PDB file of C-alpha atoms in Angstrom:
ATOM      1  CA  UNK A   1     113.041  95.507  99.053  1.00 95.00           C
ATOM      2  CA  UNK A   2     112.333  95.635  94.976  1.00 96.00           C
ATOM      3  CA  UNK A   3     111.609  92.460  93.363  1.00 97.00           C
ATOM      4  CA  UNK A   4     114.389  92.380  91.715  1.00 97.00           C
ATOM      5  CA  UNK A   5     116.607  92.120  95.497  1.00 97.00           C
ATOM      6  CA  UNK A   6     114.013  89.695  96.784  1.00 98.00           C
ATOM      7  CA  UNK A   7     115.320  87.128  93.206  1.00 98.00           C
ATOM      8  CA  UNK A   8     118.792  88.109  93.429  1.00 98.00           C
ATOM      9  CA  UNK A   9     119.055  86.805  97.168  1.00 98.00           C
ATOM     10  CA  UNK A  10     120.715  84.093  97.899  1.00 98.00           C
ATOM     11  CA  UNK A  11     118.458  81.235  98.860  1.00 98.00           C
ATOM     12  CA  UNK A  12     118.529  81.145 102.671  1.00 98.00           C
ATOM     13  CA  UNK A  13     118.234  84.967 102.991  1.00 98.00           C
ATOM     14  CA  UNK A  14     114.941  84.796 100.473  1.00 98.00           C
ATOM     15  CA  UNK A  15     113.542  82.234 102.805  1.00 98.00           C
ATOM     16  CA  UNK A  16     114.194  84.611 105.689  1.00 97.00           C
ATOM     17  CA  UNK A  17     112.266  87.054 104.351  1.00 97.00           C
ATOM     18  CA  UNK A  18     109.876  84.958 102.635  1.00 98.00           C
ATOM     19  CA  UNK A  19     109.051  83.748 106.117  1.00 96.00           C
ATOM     20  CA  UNK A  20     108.271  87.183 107.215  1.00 94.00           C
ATOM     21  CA  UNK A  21     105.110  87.129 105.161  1.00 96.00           C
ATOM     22  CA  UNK A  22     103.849  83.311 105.928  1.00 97.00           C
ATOM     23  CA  UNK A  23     104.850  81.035 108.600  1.00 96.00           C
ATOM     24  CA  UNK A  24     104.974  77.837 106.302  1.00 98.00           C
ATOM     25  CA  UNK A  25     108.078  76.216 105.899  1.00 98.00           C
ATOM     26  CA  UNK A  26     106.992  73.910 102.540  1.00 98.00           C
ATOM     27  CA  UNK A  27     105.477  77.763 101.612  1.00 98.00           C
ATOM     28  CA  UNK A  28     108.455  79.502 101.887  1.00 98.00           C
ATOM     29  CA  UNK A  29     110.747  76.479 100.801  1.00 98.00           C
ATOM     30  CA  UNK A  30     108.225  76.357  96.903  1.00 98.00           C
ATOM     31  CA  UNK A  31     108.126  80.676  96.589  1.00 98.00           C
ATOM     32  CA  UNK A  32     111.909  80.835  97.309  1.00 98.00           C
ATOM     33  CA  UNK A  33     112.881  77.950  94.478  1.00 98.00           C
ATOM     34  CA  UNK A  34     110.047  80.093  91.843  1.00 98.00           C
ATOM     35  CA  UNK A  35     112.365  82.951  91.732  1.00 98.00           C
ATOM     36  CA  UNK A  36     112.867  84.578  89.590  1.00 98.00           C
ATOM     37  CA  UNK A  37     109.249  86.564  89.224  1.00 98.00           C
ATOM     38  CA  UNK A  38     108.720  88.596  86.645  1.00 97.00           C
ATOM     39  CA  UNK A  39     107.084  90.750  88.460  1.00 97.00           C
ATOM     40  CA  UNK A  40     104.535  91.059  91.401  1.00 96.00           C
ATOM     41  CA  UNK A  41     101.774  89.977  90.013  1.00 97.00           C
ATOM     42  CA  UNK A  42     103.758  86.440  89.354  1.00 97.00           C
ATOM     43  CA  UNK A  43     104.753  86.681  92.717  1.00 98.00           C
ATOM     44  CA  UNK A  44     101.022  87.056  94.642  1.00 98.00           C
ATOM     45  CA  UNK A  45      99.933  84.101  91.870  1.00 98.00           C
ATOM     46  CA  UNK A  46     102.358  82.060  92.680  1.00 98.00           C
ATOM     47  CA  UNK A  47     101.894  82.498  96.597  1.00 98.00           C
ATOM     48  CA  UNK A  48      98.360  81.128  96.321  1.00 98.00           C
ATOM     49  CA  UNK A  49      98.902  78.426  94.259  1.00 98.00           C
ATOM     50  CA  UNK A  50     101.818  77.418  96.472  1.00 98.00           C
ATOM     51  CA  UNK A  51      99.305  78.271  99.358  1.00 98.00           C
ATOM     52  CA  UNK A  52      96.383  76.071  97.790  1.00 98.00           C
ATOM     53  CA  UNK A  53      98.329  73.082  96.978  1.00 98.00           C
ATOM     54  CA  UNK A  54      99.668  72.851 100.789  1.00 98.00           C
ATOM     55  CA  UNK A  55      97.536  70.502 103.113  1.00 97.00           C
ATOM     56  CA  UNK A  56      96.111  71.111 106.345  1.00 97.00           C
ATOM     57  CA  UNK A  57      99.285  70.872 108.562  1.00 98.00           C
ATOM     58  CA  UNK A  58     101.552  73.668 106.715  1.00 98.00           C
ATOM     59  CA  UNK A  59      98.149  75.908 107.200  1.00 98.00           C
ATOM     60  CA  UNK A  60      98.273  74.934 111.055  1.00 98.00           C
ATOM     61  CA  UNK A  61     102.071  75.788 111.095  1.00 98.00           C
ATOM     62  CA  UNK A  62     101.568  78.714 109.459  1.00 98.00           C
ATOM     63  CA  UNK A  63      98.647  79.636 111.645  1.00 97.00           C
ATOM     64  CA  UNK A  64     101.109  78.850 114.440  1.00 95.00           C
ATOM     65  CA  UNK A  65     103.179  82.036 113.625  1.00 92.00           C
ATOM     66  CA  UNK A  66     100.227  84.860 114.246  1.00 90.00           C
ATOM     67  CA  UNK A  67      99.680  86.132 117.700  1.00 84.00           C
ATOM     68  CA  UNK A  68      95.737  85.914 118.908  1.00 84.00           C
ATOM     69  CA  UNK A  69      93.720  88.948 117.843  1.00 80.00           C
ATOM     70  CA  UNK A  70      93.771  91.560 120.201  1.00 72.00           C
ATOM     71  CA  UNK A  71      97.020  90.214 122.200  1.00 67.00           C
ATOM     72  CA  UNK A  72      98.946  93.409 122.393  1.00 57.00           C
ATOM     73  CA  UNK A  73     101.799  91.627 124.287  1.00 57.00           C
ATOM     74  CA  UNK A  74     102.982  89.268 121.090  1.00 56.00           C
ATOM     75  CA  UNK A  75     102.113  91.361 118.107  1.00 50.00           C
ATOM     76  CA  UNK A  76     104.561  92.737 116.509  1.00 54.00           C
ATOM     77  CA  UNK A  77     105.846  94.489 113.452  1.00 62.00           C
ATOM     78  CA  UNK A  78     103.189  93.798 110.593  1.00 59.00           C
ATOM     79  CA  UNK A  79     101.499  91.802 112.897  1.00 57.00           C
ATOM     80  CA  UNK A  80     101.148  94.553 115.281  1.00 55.00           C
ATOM     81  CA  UNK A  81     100.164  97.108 112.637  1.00 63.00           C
ATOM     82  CA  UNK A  82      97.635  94.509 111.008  1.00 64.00           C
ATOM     83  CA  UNK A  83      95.970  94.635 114.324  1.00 62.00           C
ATOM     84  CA  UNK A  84      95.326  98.112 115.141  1.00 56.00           C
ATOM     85  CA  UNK A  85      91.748  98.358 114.875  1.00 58.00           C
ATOM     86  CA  UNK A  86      92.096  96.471 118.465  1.00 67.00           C
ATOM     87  CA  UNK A  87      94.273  99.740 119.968  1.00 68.00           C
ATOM     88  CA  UNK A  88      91.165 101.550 119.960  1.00 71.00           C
ATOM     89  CA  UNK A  89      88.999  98.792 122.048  1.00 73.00           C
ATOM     90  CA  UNK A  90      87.511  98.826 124.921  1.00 82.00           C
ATOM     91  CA  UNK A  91      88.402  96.775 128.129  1.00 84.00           C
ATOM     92  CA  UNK A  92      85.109  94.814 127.431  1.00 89.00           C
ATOM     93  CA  UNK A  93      86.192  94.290 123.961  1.00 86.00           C
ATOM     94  CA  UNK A  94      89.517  93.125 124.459  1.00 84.00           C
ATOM     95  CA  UNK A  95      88.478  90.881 127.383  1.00 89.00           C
ATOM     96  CA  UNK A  96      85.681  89.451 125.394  1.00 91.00           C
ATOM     97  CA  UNK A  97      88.463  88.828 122.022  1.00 90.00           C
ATOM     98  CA  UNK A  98      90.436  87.168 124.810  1.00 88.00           C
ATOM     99  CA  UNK A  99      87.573  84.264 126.138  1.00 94.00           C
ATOM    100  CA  UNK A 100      86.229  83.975 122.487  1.00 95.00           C
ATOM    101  CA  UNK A 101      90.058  83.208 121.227  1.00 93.00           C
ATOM    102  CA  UNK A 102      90.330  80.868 124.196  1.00 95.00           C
ATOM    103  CA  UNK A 103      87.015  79.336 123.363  1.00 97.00           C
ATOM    104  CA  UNK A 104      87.634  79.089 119.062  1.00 98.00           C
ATOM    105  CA  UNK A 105      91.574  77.040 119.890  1.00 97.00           C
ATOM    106  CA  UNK A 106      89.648  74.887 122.108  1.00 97.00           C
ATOM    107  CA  UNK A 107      87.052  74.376 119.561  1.00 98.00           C
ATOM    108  CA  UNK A 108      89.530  74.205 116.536  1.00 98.00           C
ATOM    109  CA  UNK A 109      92.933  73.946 118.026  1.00 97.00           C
ATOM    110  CA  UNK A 110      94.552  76.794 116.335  1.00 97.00           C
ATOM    111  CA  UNK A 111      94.513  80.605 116.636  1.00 95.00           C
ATOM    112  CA  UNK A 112      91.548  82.886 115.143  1.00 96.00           C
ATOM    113  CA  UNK A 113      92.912  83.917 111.956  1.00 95.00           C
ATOM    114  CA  UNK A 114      91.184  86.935 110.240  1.00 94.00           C
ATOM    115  CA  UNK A 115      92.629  89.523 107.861  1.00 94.00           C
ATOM    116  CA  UNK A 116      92.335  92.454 110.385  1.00 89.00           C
ATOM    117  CA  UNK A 117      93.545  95.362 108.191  1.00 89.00           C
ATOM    118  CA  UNK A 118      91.041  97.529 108.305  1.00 88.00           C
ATOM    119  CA  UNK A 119      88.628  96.338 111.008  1.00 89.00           C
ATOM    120  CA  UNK A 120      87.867  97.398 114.544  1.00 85.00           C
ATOM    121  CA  UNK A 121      87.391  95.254 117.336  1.00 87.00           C
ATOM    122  CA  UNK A 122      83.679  94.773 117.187  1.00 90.00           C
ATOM    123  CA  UNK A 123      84.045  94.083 113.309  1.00 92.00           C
ATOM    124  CA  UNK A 124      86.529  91.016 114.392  1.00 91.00           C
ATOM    125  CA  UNK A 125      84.698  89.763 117.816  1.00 94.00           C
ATOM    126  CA  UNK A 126      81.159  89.159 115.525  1.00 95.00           C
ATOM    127  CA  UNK A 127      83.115  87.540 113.110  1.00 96.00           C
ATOM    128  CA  UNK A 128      84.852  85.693 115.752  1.00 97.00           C
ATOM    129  CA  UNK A 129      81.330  84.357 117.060  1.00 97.00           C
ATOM    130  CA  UNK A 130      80.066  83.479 113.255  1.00 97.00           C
ATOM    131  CA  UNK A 131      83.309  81.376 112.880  1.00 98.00           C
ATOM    132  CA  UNK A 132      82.405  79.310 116.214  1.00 98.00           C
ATOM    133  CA  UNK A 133      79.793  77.897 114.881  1.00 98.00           C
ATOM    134  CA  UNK A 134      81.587  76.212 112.204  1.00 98.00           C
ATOM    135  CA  UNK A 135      82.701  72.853 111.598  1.00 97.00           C
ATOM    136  CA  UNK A 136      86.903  72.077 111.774  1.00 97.00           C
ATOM    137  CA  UNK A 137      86.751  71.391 108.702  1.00 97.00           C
ATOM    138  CA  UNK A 138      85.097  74.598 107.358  1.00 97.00           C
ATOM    139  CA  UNK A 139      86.765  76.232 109.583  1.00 98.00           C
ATOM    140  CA  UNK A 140      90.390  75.154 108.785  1.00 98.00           C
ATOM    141  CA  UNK A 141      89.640  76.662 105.427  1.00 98.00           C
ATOM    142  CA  UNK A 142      88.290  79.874 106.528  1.00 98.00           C
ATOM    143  CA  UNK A 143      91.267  80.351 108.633  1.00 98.00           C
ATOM    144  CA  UNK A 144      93.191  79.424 105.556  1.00 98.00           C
ATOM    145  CA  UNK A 145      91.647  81.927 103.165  1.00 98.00           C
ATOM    146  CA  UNK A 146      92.623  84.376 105.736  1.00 97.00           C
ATOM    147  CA  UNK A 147      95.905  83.381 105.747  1.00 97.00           C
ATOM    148  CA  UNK A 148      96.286  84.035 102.378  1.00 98.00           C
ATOM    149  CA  UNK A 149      95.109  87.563 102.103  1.00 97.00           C
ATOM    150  CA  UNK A 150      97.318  87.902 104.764  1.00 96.00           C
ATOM    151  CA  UNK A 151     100.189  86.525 102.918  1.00 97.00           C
ATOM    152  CA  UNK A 152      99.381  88.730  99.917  1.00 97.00           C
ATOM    153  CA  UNK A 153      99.271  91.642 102.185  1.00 95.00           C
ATOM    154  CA  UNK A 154     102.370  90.910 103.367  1.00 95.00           C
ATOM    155  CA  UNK A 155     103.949  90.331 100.593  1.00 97.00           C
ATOM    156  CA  UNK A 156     102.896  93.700  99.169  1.00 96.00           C
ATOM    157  CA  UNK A 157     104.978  95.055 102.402  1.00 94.00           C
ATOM    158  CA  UNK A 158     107.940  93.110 101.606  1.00 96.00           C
ATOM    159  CA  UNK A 159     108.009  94.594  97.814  1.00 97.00           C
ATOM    160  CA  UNK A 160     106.855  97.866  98.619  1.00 91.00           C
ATOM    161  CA  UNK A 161     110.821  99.340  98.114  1.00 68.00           C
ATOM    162  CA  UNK A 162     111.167 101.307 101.323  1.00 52.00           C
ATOM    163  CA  UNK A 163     111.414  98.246 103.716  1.00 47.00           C
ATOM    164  CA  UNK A 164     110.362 100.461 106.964  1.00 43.00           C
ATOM    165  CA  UNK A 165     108.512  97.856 108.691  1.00 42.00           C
ATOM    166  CA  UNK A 166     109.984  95.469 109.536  1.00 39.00           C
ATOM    167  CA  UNK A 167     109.432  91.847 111.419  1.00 39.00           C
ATOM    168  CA  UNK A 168     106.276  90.003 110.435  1.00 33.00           C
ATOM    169  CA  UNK A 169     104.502  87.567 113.122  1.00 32.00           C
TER     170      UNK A 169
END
């Protein structure tokens, strides 16, 4: 999709595809009345600011939206391509993502959120470990800084003008 599709879209389809690249309805609702952008760069500053000026529970719903790290079952689309540094795992590695993601939503009662383009499973699980020792509150933070270089990631894939992958979460 160009940017120019994405602003002449009527509103409910731009929220569609908005919410392909962040799971928060106030998120989508604020990009989708911005339009138009000028161009991309308007676009990935105005998904942070809308991002930053959100409050705890759109990051949680958003958060809700990601499968855990490493769960090949859920991920898919962008999701699933996000996460292929975990294809190459070992069983040991992928059972060990498993009980750490079980232990961090116990801890913090949302899913591990990490930007995972680019890493491999060991990369993610010591991160993983460093992020349990936060506090929520750090923590909800962390996870939402992550969310947003997700978001601009996926954003990037939405504008890119070919459209081949598709889905998001």
């Amino acid at each position: 999709m160009t940017l120019d599709e994405l602003n002449a879209l009527a509103m409910d389809a731009a929220r569609r595809e908005l919410e392909r690249c962040c799971g928060s309805a106030r998120w989508v609702a604020a990009m989708a009345a911005r339009r138009p952008f000028r161009n991309t760069d308007d676009v990935q500053t105005a998904a942070d600011e809308v991002w930053w000026s959100l409050g705890g529970a759109d990051w949680l719903e958003a958060f809700s939206h990601h499968a855990r790290i490493g769960d090949r079952g859920r991920a898919a689309g962008w999701a699933r391509e996000e996460q292929s540094g975990v294809g190459t795992a070992t069983d040991d590695s992928v059972k060990a993502l498993a009980r750490l993601n079980r232990d961090y939503e116990r801890k913090f009662g949302h899913v591990f959120l990490i930007f995972a383009t680019g890493r491999g499973a060991e990369e993610m699980l010591d991160e993983l470990r460093v992020r349990l020792a936060n506090d929520p509150a750090g923590e909800l933070r962390n996870a939402a800084a992550e969310q947003a270089k997700i978001t601009r990631l996926r954003l990037t894939k939405l504008l890119s003008n070919d459209g081949a992958t598709p889905g998001s979460r």
